[in-house]
Tab-separated table of C-alpha atoms in Angstrom:
chain	number	residue	atom	x	y	z
A	1	MET	CA	-35.398	-21.243	-3.389
A	2	LEU	CA	-38.326	-22.325	-1.269
A	3	ALA	CA	-36.756	-20.620	1.753
A	4	LEU	CA	-36.922	-17.342	-0.200
A	5	ASP	CA	-40.450	-17.949	-1.512
A	6	HIS	CA	-42.212	-16.218	1.395
A	7	PHE	CA	-39.898	-13.207	1.384
A	8	VAL	CA	-39.873	-12.308	-2.320
A	9	ASP	CA	-42.775	-10.805	-4.270
A	10	ASN	CA	-44.700	-13.584	-6.018
A	11	GLN	CA	-44.311	-11.763	-9.352
A	12	VAL	CA	-40.602	-12.608	-9.301
A	13	ASP	CA	-39.673	-15.772	-11.164
A	14	PHE	CA	-37.083	-18.152	-9.734
A	15	VAL	CA	-34.633	-20.189	-11.807
A	16	GLY	CA	-32.506	-23.016	-10.470
A	17	ILE	CA	-29.551	-24.507	-12.351
A	18	ASP	CA	-27.889	-27.824	-11.515
A	19	ASN	CA	-25.821	-30.289	-13.512
A	20	ALA	CA	-27.380	-33.345	-11.831
A	21	PRO	CA	-30.795	-34.369	-13.199
A	22	GLU	CA	-31.515	-36.337	-10.015
A	23	MET	CA	-31.021	-33.176	-7.924
A	24	LEU	CA	-33.383	-31.274	-10.204
A	25	LYS	CA	-35.924	-34.076	-9.871
A	26	LYS	CA	-35.708	-33.856	-6.064
A	27	ALA	CA	-36.047	-30.063	-6.261
A	28	ALA	CA	-39.128	-30.395	-8.487
A	29	GLU	CA	-40.698	-32.799	-5.978
A	30	LYS	CA	-40.056	-30.380	-3.102
A	31	ILE	CA	-41.466	-27.470	-5.102
A	32	GLU	CA	-44.572	-29.493	-5.972
A	33	ALA	CA	-45.059	-30.548	-2.332
A	34	SER	CA	-44.680	-26.947	-1.121
A	35	GLY	CA	-47.799	-25.791	-2.929
A	36	THR	CA	-46.147	-22.583	-4.133
A	37	ASN	CA	-47.741	-20.882	-7.117
A	38	ARG	CA	-44.549	-19.032	-8.016
A	39	SER	CA	-42.976	-19.632	-11.418
A	40	ILE	CA	-39.871	-21.730	-10.738
A	41	ASP	CA	-37.868	-23.047	-13.682
A	42	LEU	CA	-35.342	-25.813	-13.118
A	43	ILE	CA	-32.634	-26.052	-15.750
A	44	THR	CA	-29.953	-28.653	-16.335
A	45	GLY	CA	-26.689	-26.799	-16.766
A	46	ASP	CA	-23.000	-27.300	-16.146
A	47	LEU	CA	-21.133	-24.215	-15.014
A	48	HIS	CA	-17.919	-25.639	-16.482
A	49	ARG	CA	-19.415	-25.890	-19.965
A	50	GLY	CA	-21.083	-22.509	-19.977
A	51	PHE	CA	-24.641	-21.394	-19.368
A	52	SER	CA	-26.803	-18.401	-20.092
A	53	LEU	CA	-28.396	-15.964	-17.724
A	54	GLU	CA	-30.510	-12.955	-18.511
A	55	ASN	CA	-32.670	-10.375	-16.763
A	56	ALA	CA	-31.541	-11.440	-13.273
A	57	SER	CA	-32.124	-9.037	-10.406
A	58	VAL	CA	-30.656	-11.305	-7.726
A	59	VAL	CA	-28.392	-14.315	-8.125
A	60	THR	CA	-27.545	-16.642	-5.262
A	61	MET	CA	-24.512	-18.918	-5.361
A	62	LEU	CA	-24.516	-20.868	-2.138
A	63	LEU	CA	-21.440	-23.058	-1.653
A	64	THR	CA	-21.181	-23.489	-5.421
A	65	LEU	CA	-18.259	-21.465	-6.789
A	66	GLN	CA	-15.823	-23.476	-4.649
A	67	PHE	CA	-16.672	-26.528	-6.793
A	68	VAL	CA	-16.004	-24.704	-10.078
A	69	ARG	CA	-12.480	-25.360	-11.275
A	70	PRO	CA	-10.409	-22.185	-10.807
A	71	LEU	CA	-9.701	-22.106	-14.555
A	72	PHE	CA	-13.441	-21.496	-15.194
A	73	ARG	CA	-14.373	-19.235	-12.279
A	74	GLU	CA	-13.794	-15.933	-14.040
A	75	ARG	CA	-15.930	-17.024	-17.010
A	76	VAL	CA	-18.727	-18.195	-14.693
A	77	MET	CA	-18.729	-14.936	-12.759
A	78	LYS	CA	-18.582	-12.865	-15.959
A	79	THR	CA	-21.598	-14.763	-17.339
A	80	ILE	CA	-23.489	-14.003	-14.132
A	81	TYR	CA	-22.445	-10.344	-14.182
A	82	ASP	CA	-23.413	-9.930	-17.851
A	83	GLY	CA	-26.808	-11.574	-17.279
A	84	MET	CA	-27.750	-9.329	-14.384
A	85	ASN	CA	-29.826	-6.182	-14.480
A	86	GLU	CA	-28.186	-2.884	-13.626
A	87	HIS	CA	-27.941	-2.590	-9.810
A	88	GLY	CA	-28.650	-6.309	-9.480
A	89	CYS	CA	-26.966	-8.171	-6.690
A	90	LEU	CA	-25.120	-11.416	-6.219
A	91	LEU	CA	-25.237	-13.260	-2.905
A	92	LEU	CA	-22.162	-15.470	-2.770
A	93	ILE	CA	-21.572	-17.843	0.129
A	94	GLU	CA	-18.342	-19.805	0.075
A	95	LYS	CA	-15.968	-21.816	2.152
A	96	LEU	CA	-12.701	-19.915	2.511
A	97	THR	CA	-9.101	-20.623	3.144
A	98	SER	CA	-6.815	-18.271	5.022
A	99	GLU	CA	-3.240	-17.236	4.415
A	100	ASP	CA	-2.600	-17.996	8.074
A	101	THR	CA	-2.345	-21.781	8.484
A	102	THR	CA	-3.029	-21.483	12.218
A	103	PHE	CA	-6.468	-20.019	11.518
A	104	ASN	CA	-7.124	-22.587	8.782
A	105	ARG	CA	-6.462	-25.425	11.210
A	106	LEU	CA	-8.450	-23.824	14.058
A	107	PHE	CA	-11.465	-23.118	11.827
A	108	ILE	CA	-11.447	-26.656	10.452
A	109	ASP	CA	-11.106	-28.188	13.917
A	110	HIS	CA	-13.971	-26.076	15.275
A	111	TYR	CA	-16.121	-26.933	12.241
A	112	TYR	CA	-15.525	-30.660	12.752
A	113	ASP	CA	-16.395	-30.245	16.445
A	114	PHE	CA	-19.615	-28.539	15.342
A	115	LYS	CA	-20.402	-31.488	13.073
A	116	ARG	CA	-19.771	-33.972	15.908
A	117	ARG	CA	-22.066	-31.997	18.219
A	118	ASN	CA	-24.724	-32.294	15.516
A	119	GLY	CA	-24.564	-36.065	15.288
A	120	TYR	CA	-21.905	-36.754	12.655
A	121	SER	CA	-19.469	-39.530	13.457
A	122	SER	CA	-15.713	-39.191	12.983
A	123	ILE	CA	-15.945	-41.733	10.141
A	124	GLU	CA	-18.649	-39.668	8.372
A	125	ILE	CA	-16.583	-36.507	8.742
A	126	SER	CA	-13.482	-38.274	7.428
A	127	LYS	CA	-15.317	-39.744	4.419
A	128	LYS	CA	-16.792	-36.365	3.527
A	129	ARG	CA	-13.353	-34.721	3.809
A	130	GLU	CA	-11.839	-37.372	1.499
A	131	ALA	CA	-14.696	-37.066	-1.006
A	132	LEU	CA	-14.192	-33.297	-1.245
A	133	GLU	CA	-10.399	-33.369	-1.470
A	134	ASN	CA	-9.263	-31.867	-4.796
A	135	VAL	CA	-12.928	-31.217	-5.715
A	136	LEU	CA	-13.707	-28.354	-3.350
A	137	ILE	CA	-11.066	-25.670	-3.912
A	138	PRO	CA	-11.675	-22.656	-1.689
A	139	TYR	CA	-10.239	-19.218	-2.338
A	140	ARG	CA	-9.169	-16.667	0.242
A	141	LEU	CA	-11.691	-13.887	0.915
A	142	GLU	CA	-9.446	-11.406	-0.897
A	143	GLU	CA	-9.317	-13.637	-3.996
A	144	ASN	CA	-13.111	-13.903	-4.132
A	145	ILE	CA	-13.517	-10.137	-3.823
A	146	GLN	CA	-10.837	-9.534	-6.447
A	147	LEU	CA	-12.612	-11.926	-8.836
A	148	LEU	CA	-15.920	-10.105	-8.330
A	149	ARG	CA	-14.326	-6.726	-8.990
A	150	GLU	CA	-12.412	-7.970	-12.042
A	151	VAL	CA	-15.621	-9.104	-13.763
A	152	GLY	CA	-17.232	-5.718	-13.085
A	153	PHE	CA	-19.068	-5.684	-9.755
A	154	LYS	CA	-18.882	-2.134	-8.385
A	155	SER	CA	-19.443	-2.788	-4.715
A	156	THR	CA	-18.774	-5.797	-2.491
A	157	GLU	CA	-19.323	-6.333	1.204
A	158	VAL	CA	-19.045	-9.233	3.619
A	159	PHE	CA	-22.417	-9.770	5.291
A	160	PHE	CA	-21.651	-13.037	7.086
A	161	ARG	CA	-18.580	-14.754	8.496
A	162	TRP	CA	-18.446	-17.962	10.508
A	163	TYR	CA	-15.175	-19.855	10.888
A	164	ASN	CA	-14.065	-20.579	7.311
A	165	PHE	CA	-17.401	-19.703	5.688
A	166	CYS	CA	-18.286	-16.295	4.317
A	167	GLY	CA	-21.173	-14.477	2.659
A	168	ILE	CA	-20.465	-11.669	0.228
A	169	VAL	CA	-22.975	-9.374	-1.428
A	170	ALA	CA	-21.869	-7.805	-4.720
A	171	ILE	CA	-23.733	-5.046	-6.586
A	172	LYS	CA	-23.510	-4.543	-10.342
């Protein structure tokens, strides 16, 4: 949210939702240290248990939906859609999987090479992969777009693609 602070009119309120109180505490500390005078509410909420959203012009979900169990994804996206203003937009960034296993393997290999070039050890990469196994469940791009359309978004467009990561903008 702080990265957006300088680009969004100060009259716009920000709301952050996380299910981990310690993450919200860290976020509050960063907000306090930033010196922003924007209204930023931090709310404890679990997307699996339901949440409320209202009067939202823009919603960002950055590498979040992939951690929501597939059984709950439609409900989460419908809650977001219903809580948005007309012509509001969703910015969704997700890790993807591909139908083509060759591309899946190539993208993963290149991503791990990227991590190594940025100082991660093979052990760190392996531990992270194991920690995320069966927790991070990526969809294919087509599945994400279909989900957005099924809950009501009128328009969707890919605005970013890098290996197996993708950014989608969806308009209500």
